[in-house]
Every structure is written in structure tokens, then in C-alpha cells.
Tab-separated table of C-alpha atoms and ligand atoms in Angstrom:
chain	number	residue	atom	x	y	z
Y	2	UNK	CA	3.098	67.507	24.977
Y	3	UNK	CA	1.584	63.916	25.710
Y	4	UNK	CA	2.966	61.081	23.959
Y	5	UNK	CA	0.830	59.465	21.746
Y	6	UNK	CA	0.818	55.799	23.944
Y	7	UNK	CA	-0.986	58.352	26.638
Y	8	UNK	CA	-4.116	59.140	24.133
Y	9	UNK	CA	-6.193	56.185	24.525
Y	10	UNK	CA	-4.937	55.644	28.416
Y	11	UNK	CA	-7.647	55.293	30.937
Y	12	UNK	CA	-7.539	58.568	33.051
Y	13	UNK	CA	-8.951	59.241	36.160
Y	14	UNK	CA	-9.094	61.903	39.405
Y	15	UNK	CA	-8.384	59.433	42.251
Y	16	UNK	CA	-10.106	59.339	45.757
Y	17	UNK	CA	-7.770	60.945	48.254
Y	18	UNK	CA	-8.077	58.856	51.231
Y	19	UNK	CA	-7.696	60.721	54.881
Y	20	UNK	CA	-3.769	60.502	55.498
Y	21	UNK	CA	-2.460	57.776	57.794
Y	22	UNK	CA	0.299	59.924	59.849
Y	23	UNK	CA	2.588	58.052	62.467
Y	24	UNK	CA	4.048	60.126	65.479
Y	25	UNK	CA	3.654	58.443	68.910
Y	26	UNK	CA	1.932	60.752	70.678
Y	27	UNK	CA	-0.880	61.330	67.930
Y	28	UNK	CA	-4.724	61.652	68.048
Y	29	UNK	CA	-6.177	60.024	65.142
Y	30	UNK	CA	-9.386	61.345	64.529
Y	31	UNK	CA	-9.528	61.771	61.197
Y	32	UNK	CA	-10.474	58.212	59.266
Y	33	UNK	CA	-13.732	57.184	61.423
Y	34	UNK	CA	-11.461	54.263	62.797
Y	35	UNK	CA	-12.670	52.417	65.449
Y	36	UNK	CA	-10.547	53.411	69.336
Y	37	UNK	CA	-11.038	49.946	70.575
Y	38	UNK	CA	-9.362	46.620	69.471
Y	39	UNK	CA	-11.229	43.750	67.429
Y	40	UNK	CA	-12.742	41.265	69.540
Y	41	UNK	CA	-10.311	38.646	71.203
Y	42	UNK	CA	-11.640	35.865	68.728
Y	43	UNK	CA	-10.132	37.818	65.853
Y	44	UNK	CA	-6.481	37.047	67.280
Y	45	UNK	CA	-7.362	33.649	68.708
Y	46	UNK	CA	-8.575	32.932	65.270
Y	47	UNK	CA	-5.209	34.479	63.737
Y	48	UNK	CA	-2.800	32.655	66.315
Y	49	UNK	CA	-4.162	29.494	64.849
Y	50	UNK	CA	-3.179	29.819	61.332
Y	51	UNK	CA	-0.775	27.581	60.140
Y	52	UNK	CA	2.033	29.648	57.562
Y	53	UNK	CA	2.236	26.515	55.384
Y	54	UNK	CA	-1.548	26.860	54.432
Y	55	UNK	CA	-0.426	30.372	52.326
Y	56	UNK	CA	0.724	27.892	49.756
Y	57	UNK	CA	-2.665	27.202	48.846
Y	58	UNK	CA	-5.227	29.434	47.648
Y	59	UNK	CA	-7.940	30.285	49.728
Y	60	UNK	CA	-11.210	29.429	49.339
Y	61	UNK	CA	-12.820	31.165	46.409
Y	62	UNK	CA	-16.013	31.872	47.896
Y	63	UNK	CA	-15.054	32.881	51.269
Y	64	UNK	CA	-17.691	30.255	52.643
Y	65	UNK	CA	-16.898	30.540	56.512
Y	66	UNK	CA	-16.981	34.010	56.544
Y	67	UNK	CA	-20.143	34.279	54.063
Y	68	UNK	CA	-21.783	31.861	56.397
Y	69	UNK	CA	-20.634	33.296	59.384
Y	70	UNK	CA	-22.710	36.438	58.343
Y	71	UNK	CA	-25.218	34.813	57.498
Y	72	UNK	CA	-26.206	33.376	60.838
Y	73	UNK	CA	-25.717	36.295	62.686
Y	74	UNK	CA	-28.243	38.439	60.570
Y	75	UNK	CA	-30.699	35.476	59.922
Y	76	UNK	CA	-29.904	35.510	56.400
Y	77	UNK	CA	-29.111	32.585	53.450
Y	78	UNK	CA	-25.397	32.157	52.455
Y	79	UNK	CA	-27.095	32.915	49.026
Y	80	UNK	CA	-28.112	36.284	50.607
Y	81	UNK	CA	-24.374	37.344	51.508
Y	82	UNK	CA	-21.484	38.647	49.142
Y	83	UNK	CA	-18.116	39.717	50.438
Y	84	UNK	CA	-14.950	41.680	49.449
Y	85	UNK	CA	-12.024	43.791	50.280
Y	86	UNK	CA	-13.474	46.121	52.040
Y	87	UNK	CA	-17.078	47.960	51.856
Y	88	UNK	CA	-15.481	49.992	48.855
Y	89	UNK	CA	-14.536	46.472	46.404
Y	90	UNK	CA	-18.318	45.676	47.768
Y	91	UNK	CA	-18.919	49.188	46.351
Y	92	UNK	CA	-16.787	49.127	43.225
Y	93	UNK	CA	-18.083	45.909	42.149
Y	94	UNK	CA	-21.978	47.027	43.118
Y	95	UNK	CA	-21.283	49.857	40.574
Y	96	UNK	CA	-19.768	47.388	37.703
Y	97	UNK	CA	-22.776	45.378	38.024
Y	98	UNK	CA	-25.777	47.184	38.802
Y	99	UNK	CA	-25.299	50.546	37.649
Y	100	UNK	CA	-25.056	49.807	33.382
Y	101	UNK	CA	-28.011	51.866	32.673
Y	102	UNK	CA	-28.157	55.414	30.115
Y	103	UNK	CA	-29.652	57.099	32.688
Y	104	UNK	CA	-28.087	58.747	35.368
Y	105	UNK	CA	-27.756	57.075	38.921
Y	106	UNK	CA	-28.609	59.676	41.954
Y	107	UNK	CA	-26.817	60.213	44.757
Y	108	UNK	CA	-26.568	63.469	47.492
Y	109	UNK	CA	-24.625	66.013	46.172
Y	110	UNK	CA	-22.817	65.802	50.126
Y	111	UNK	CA	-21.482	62.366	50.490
Y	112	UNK	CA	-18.916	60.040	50.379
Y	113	UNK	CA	-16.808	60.938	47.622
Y	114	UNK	CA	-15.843	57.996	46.436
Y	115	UNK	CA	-19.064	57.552	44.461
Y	116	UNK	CA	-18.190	60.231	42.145
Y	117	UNK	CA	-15.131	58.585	41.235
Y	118	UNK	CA	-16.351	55.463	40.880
Y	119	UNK	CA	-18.937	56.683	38.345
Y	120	UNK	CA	-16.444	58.389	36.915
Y	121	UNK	CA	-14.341	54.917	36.268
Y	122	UNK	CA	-16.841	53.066	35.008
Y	123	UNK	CA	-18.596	56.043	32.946
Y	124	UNK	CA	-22.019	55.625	34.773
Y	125	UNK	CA	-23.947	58.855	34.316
Y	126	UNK	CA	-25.161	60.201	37.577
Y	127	UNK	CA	-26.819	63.284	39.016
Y	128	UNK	CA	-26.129	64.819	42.494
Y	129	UNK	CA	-29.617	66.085	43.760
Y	130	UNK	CA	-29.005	68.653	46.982
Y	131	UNK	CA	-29.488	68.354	50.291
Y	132	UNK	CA	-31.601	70.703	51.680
Y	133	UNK	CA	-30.787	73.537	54.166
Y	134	UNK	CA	-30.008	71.374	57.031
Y	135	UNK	CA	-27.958	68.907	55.072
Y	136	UNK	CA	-30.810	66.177	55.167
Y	137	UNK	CA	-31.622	63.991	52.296
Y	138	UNK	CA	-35.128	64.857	50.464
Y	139	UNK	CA	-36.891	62.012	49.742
Y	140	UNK	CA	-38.340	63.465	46.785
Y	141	UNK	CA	-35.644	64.032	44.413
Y	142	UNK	CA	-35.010	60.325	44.270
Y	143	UNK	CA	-38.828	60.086	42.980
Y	144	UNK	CA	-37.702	60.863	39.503
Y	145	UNK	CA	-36.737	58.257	36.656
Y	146	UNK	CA	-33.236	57.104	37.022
Y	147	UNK	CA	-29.964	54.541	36.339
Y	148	UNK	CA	-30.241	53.446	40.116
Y	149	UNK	CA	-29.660	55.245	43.645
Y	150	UNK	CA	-27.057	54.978	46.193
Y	151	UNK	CA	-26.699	56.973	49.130
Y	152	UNK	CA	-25.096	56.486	53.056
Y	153	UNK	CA	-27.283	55.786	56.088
Y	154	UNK	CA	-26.156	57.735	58.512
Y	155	UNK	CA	-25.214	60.024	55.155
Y	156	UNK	CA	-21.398	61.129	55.188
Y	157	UNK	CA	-19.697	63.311	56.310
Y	158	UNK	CA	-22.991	64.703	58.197
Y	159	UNK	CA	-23.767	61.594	59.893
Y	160	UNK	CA	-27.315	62.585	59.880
Y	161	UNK	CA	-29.538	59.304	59.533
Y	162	UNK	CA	-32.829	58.965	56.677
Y	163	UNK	CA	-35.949	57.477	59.371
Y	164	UNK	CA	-36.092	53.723	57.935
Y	165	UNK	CA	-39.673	54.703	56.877
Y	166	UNK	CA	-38.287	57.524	54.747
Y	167	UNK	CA	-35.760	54.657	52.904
Y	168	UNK	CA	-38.469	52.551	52.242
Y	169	UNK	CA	-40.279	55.453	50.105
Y	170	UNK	CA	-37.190	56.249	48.349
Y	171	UNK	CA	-37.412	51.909	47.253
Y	172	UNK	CA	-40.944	51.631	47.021
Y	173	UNK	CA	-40.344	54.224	44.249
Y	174	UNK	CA	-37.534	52.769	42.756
Y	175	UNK	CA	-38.557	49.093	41.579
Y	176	UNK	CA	-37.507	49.382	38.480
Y	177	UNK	CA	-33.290	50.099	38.967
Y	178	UNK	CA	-30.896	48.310	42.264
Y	179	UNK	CA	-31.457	51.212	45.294
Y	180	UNK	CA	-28.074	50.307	46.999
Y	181	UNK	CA	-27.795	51.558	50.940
Y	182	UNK	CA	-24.188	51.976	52.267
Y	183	UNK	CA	-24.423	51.355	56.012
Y	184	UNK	CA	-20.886	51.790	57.043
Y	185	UNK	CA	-21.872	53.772	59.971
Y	186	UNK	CA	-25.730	51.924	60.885
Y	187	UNK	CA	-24.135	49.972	64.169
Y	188	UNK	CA	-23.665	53.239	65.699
Y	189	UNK	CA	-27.321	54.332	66.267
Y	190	UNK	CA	-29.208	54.986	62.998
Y	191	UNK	CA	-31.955	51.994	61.769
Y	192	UNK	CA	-30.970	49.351	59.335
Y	193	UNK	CA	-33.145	48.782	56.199
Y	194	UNK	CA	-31.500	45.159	56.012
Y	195	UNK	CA	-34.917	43.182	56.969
Y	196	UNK	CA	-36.437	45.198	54.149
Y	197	UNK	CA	-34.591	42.797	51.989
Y	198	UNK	CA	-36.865	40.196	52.106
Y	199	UNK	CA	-39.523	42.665	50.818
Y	200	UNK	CA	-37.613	43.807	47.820
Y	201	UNK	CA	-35.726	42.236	45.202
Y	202	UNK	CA	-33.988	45.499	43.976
Y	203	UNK	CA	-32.433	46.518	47.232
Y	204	UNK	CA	-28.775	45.731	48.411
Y	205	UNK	CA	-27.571	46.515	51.738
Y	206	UNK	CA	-23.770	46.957	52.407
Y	207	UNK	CA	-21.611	47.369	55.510
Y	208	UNK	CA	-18.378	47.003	56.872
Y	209	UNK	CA	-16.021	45.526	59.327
Y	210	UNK	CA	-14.028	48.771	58.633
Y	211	UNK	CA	-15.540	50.359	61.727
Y	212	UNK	CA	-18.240	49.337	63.920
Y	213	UNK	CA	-16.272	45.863	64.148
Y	214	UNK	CA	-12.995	47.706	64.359
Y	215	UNK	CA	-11.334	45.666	61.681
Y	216	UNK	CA	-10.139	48.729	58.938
Y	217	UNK	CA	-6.728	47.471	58.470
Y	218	UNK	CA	-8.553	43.522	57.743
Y	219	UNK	CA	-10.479	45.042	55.002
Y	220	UNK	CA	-13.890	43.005	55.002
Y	221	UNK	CA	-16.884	44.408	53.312
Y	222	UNK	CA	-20.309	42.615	52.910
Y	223	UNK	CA	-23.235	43.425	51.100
Y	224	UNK	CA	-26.803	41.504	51.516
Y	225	UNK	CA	-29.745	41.315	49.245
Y	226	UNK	CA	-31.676	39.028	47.296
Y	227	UNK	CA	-30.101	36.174	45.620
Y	228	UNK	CA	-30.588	36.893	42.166
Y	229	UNK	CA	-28.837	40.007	43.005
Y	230	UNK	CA	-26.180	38.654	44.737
Y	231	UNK	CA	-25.686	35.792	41.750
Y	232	UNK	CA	-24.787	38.538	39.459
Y	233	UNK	CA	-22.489	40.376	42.018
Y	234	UNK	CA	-20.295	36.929	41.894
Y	235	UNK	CA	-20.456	36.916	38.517
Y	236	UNK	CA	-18.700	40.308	38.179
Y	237	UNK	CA	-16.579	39.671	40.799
Y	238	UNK	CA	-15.175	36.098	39.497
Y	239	UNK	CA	-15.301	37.641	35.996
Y	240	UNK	CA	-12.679	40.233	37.903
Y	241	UNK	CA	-10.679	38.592	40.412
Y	242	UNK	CA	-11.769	35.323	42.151
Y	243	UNK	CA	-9.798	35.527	45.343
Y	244	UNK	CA	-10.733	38.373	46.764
Y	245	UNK	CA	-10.579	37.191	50.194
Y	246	UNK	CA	-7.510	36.047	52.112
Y	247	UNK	CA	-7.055	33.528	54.452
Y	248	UNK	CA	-6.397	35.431	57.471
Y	249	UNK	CA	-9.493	37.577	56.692
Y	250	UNK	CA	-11.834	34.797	55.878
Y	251	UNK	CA	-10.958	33.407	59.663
Y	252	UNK	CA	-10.675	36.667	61.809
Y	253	UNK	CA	-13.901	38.013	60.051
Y	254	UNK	CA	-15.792	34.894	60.800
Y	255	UNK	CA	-14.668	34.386	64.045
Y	256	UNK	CA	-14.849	38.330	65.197
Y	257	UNK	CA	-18.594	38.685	64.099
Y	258	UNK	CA	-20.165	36.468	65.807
Y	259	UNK	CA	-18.802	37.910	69.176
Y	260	UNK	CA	-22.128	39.995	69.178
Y	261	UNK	CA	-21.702	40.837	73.176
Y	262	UNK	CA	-18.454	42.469	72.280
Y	263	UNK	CA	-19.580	44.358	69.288
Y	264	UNK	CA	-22.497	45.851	71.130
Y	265	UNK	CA	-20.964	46.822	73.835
Y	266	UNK	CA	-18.109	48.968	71.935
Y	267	UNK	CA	-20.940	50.483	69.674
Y	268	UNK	CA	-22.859	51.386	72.591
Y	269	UNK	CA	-19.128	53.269	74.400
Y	270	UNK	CA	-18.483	54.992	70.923
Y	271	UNK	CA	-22.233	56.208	71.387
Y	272	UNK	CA	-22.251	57.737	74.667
Y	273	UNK	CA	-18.867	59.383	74.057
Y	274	UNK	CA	-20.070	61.107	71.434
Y	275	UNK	CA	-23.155	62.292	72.708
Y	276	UNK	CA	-20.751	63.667	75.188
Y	277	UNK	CA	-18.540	65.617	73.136
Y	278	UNK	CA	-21.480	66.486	71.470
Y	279	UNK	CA	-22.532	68.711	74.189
Y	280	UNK	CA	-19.122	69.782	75.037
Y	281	UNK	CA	-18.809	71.142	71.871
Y	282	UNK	CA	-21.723	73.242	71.250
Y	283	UNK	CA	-21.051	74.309	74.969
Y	284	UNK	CA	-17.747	75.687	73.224
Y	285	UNK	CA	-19.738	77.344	70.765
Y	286	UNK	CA	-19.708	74.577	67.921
Y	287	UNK	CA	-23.161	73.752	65.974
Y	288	UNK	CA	-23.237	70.125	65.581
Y	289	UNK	CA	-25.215	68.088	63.193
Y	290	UNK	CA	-27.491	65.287	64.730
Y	291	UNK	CA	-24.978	62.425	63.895
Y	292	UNK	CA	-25.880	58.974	63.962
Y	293	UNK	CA	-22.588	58.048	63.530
Y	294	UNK	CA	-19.066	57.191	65.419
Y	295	UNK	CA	-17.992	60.701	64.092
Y	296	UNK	CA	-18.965	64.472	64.259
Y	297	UNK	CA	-19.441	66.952	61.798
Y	298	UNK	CA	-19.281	70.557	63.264
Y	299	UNK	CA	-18.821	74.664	62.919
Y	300	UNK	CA	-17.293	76.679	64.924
Y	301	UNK	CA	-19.689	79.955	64.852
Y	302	UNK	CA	-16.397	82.484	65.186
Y	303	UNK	CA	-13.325	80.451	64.488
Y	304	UNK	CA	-12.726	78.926	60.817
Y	305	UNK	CA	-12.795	75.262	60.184
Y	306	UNK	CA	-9.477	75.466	57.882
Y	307	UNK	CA	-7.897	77.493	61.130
Y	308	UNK	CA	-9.196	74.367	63.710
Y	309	UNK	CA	-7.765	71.764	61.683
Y	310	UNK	CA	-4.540	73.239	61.263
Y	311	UNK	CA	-3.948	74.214	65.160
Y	312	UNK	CA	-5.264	70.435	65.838
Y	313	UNK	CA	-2.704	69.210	63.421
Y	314	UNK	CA	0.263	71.164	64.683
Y	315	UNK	CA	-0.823	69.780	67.541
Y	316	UNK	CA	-0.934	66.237	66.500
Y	317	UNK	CA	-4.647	66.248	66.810
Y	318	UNK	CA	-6.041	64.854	63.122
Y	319	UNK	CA	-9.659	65.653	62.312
Y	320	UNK	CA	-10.579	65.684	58.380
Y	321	UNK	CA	-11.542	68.759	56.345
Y	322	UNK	CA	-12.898	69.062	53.319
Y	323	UNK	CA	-12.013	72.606	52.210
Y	324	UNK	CA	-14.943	74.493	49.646
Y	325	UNK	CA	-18.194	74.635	49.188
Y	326	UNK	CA	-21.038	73.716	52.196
Y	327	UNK	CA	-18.731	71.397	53.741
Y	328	UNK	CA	-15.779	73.916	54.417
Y	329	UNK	CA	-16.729	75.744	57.455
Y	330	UNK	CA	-17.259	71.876	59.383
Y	331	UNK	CA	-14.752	69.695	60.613
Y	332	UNK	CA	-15.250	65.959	60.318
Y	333	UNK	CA	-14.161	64.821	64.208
Y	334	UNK	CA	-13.833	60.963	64.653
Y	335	UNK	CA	-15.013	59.773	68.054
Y	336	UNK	CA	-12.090	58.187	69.784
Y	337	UNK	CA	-11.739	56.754	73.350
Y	338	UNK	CA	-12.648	58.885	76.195
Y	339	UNK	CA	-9.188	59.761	77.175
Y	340	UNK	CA	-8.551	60.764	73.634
Y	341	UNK	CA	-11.405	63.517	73.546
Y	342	UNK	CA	-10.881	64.809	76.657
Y	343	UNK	CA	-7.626	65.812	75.051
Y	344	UNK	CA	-9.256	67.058	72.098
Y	345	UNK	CA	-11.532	69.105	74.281
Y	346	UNK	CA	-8.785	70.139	76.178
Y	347	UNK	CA	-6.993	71.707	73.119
Y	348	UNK	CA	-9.697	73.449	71.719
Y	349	UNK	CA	-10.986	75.091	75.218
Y	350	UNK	CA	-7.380	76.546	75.794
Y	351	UNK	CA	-7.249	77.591	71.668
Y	352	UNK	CA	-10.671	79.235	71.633
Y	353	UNK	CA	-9.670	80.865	74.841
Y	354	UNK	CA	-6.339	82.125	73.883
Y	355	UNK	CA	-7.580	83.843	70.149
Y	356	UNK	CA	-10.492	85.327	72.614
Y	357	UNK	CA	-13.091	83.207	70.498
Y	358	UNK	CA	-14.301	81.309	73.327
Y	359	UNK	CA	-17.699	81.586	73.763
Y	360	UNK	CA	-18.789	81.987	77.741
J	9	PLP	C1	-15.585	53.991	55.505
J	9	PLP	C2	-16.655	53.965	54.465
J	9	PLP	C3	-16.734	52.972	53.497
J	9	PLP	C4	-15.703	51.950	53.206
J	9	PLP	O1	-15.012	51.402	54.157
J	9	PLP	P1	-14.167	50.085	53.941
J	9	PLP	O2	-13.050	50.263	54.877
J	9	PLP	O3	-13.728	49.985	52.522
J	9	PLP	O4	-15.099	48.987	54.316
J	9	PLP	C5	-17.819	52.968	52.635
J	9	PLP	N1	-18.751	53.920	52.691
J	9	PLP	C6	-18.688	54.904	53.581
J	9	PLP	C7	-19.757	55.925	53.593
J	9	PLP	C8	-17.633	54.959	54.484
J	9	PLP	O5	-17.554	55.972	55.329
């Protein structure tokens, strides 16, 4: 029986994050982390903090870091917003934009957290399909709506929407925010950010999470037109007005504007997995065109459910997401060579062993 203090509590079905296991000898593929370290400013910038500053509050608006972004896109400071991660970018995006009766559309594949978030704040929303070859159609965001979000590269498909495509979906949209989550865009799909300069109702947010290699930092940034990003600080100092930290206002700043760095561990992450890529459907996997530092794939004779679980007893950690279209693929995060030549290792001997391998 509930209590009656329970009644009136806020309830909610939480996102499950992918689970953060420690063994030694592990292969973490399984949170779309990035293999290689932060850029060497990041800890130069770190070694130089001084304790005794931790007193003090740190700077409300996050003005080095918000700056810092700013030059290295070409964008105003007045352009910029950041937070705690892409997902407080996210949550607070939600709070503010999405306060319409109508529902908000996003794919019915994606990254779940949307649902929940929706769900928090009690945003209607609508989860149009995607079609046979898990692409977005263009079309079912034509209708009238609270406002649209979706990934580019989507997740966990990694398939990208041609920038051309995205600017439809907008042009058809004026009327409600279009918000485009490109946590995975550094890793080979097209970024819609100069289309903010074109439209007032479109905000662009990415992450330091992985491209940038700084997950455990949490930084998050979203761009867009002023006005827009105006009332994002309102909700967010109406919320919590140090968001930011110290030691992530000064390793963010300083680690993105190592550009060389940054491209040149995008552009490794890429040619590994257009590697594995090939090994796999070599082993008999179906792979979706990903754009992003991850793999979504099927095994044509051996369960997904099965593949995960002989990975994980063998401290290989991919991510699953059991039912529905999604539950005969396995989500594989591209790791460092070494690491998926181990991977590949494991499966060729499995597949061999239960006679599924495919000659
Ligand atoms: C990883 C991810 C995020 C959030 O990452 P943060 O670590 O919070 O920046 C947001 N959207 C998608 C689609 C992601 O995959």
C-alpha cells in the first residue's frame, strides 16, 4: 500500500545509463567513449590550478570556456551556452523550448533519454518511425508540432540525415525550436551549425563527451541564435547558476582549441572503424552505414543477446538494447586498434567454435 506522502510525489522511469564495469583487463566498448586521452592542454591547464581558488565560486557564466568556443567555430559568445554535459544542455533545451500543447517529434529509434525527459517535464511528444532501413523520413516531421529533436548521426544506428535533408526538416519547422543533437557529427557526418545564421529557431548541441574525449569532464554546448540562447540562461540561472566548475571551465577551454589534436583522433577513430566495418560483415555481420565512433550490427545466424553475453563473460562490453527492432544489433564502440583486433579476435574463434562462422 503507498503511503499517502507518496501520492503527490514526482515519479519517473529513469534513463539507465550503459554500466561503467572495472576489471583490469576489460574492453570497454559499450558507452561510445573516446580510446584516446584529451589533448595535453587539458592537463597542462589542470596542473595549473591553484586548490585555494575552490573557495570561491566559479564564474557564473563560464566566460573562458563560452568564448573559447566561440572562436573556434566563428561564432558570438552570445551564440554559445554551456552545461554539464550535452544531456543538462539537453534537459534544460527541453525546460525551455519545448512548453507547447502539441506534441514534440522525435524517431521512434533514438537516444532514449528524450523519452524520459519528456516524460519529466510532461511535454507531449510523438515518435514517428524510421523506415525499413532505420533512416529518418523527412516527411513525418512536415506535420504541425510542439518542436523536433532528433541525433545527427541518429543513435544507436549512427546513420547520418544529408545536411540538405536537415535543412527541409527546418525550413518546415519555423514556427517551434528544431533542436539537432550532434554528439557524434566530428566523426564523419555534416554539421548543420553554419545553418544557424540562417535560422532563428534552430539550436545545435554537441559534446566534449566524445569526439574531444572529455566524458568524465562533462562539458556540453549548444549554439544558436541569441535570442535563443538568452532564454536558455534564463532557465538555467532560474535552475542552478553554477553549472560549470572550475576545473571544467579551464580544461574545456584550453582542450578545444587544440584543433590539430582533435582532428587527428577523429580522423584514427574513423579509419578504425571503417576497418572493423569490413571485418565484420566479412564475419557475416550486416552493418549499418555509421557515421559515428560506434557500430550498430546483426549477426545473420548468431543472436545479438547470445554476442553480448559471450563478449561480456569475456570482458568484452558492447551495449544491447534487448526488444523490439533494435534487439537483434549490438551497439559496438570503436576503440583503439589493439582493442578491436581483440574484439575481432573473440568473435572469429566464437563464430567458429558454435559452427556459425560464415566462410
Ligand atoms: C552521449 C550522448 C549525449 C550526451 O553526452 P554527454 O556526455 O552528456 O555530453 C547526448 N546525445 C547523444 C545522442 C549521445 O549519444
Amino acid at each position: 500500500m503507498k503511503k499517502v506522502w507518496e501520492e503527490n510525489i514526482r515519479k519517473v522511469v529513469p534513463y539507465t545509463p550503459g554500466e561503467q564495469p572495472c576489471q583490469p583487463d576489460m574492453i570497454k566498448l559499450n558507452t561510445n567513449e573516446n580510446p584516446y586521452p584529451p589533448s595535453p592542454r587539458a592537463d597542462e591547464a589542470l596542473k595549473k590550478i591553484n586548490t585555494d581558488t575552490m573557495r570561491l565560486y566559479p564564474d557564473p557564466t563560464a566566460g573562458d570556456l563560452v568564448n573559447a568556443i566561440a572562436k573556434v567555430y566563428g561564432l558570438r559568445e552570445d551564440q554559445v551556452f554551456v552545461g554539464v554535459g550535452s544531456d543538462d544542455v539537453l534537459a534544460m533545451s527541453f525546460l525551455t523550448f519545448f512548453n507547447s500543447k502539441k506534441p514534440i517529434l522525435f524517431p521512434d529509434i533514438t537516444y532514449s533519454f528524450y523519452d524520459v525527459w519528456a516524460e519529466l517535464f510532461q511535454i507531449p511528444y510523438e515518435r514517428p518511425e524510421l523506415d525499413e532501413n532505420f533512416c529518418i523520413r523527412k516527411e513525418d516531421y512536415f506535420r504541425e508540432n510542439g518542436g523536433v529533436i532528433f541525433p545527427n548521426p541518429n543513435a544507436p544506428t549512427g546513420i547520418a540525415l544529408p545536411l540538405c535533408e536537415i535543412e527541409e526538416i527546418i525550413q518546415k519547422n519555423q514556427d517551434v525550436v528544431v533542436i539537432l543533437d550532434e554528439a557524434y557529427v566530428d566523426f564523419g557526418a555534416e554539421s548543420a551549425l553554419p545553418l544557424i545564421e540562417k535560422y532563428e529557431n534552430l539550436l545545435v548541441v554537441q559534446t566534449f563527451s566524445k569526439s574531444r574525449s572529455m566524458a568524465g569532464m562533462r562539458i556540453g554546448f549548444a549554439c544558436g541564435n541569441p535570442v535563443l540562447i538568452k532564454y536558455l540562461n534564463d532557465v538555467k540561472y532560474s535552475f542552478n547558476s553554477y553549472t560549470m566548475d572550475r576545473t571544467a571551465i579551464a580544461a574545456g577551454a584550453a582542450a578545444v582549441q587544440d584543433i590539430e589534436y582533435f582532428k587527428e583522433t577523429c580522423q584514427k577513430i574513423i579509419k578504425t572503424r571503417e576497418w572493423v566495418k569490413e571485418e565484420l560483415r566479412s564475419l557475416g555481420f550486416t552493418c549499418t552505414d555509421s557515421k559515428a565512433n560506434f557500430l550498430f550490427a546483426s549477426h545473420k545466424d548468431c543472436p545479438a543477446r547470445e554476442l553480448f553475453s559471450a563478449l561480456r563473460e569475456a570482458h568484452i562490453y558492447v551495449r544491447y538494447f534487448p526488444g523490439g527492432r533494435t534487439g537483434d544489433y549490438l551497439r559496438i564502440t570503436i576503440g583503439t586498434e589493439q582493442e578491436m583486433e581483440k574484439f575481432l579476435f573473440f568473435l572469429r574463434e566464437y563464430l567458429a567454435k558454435s559452427g556459425k562462422r560464415c566462410i
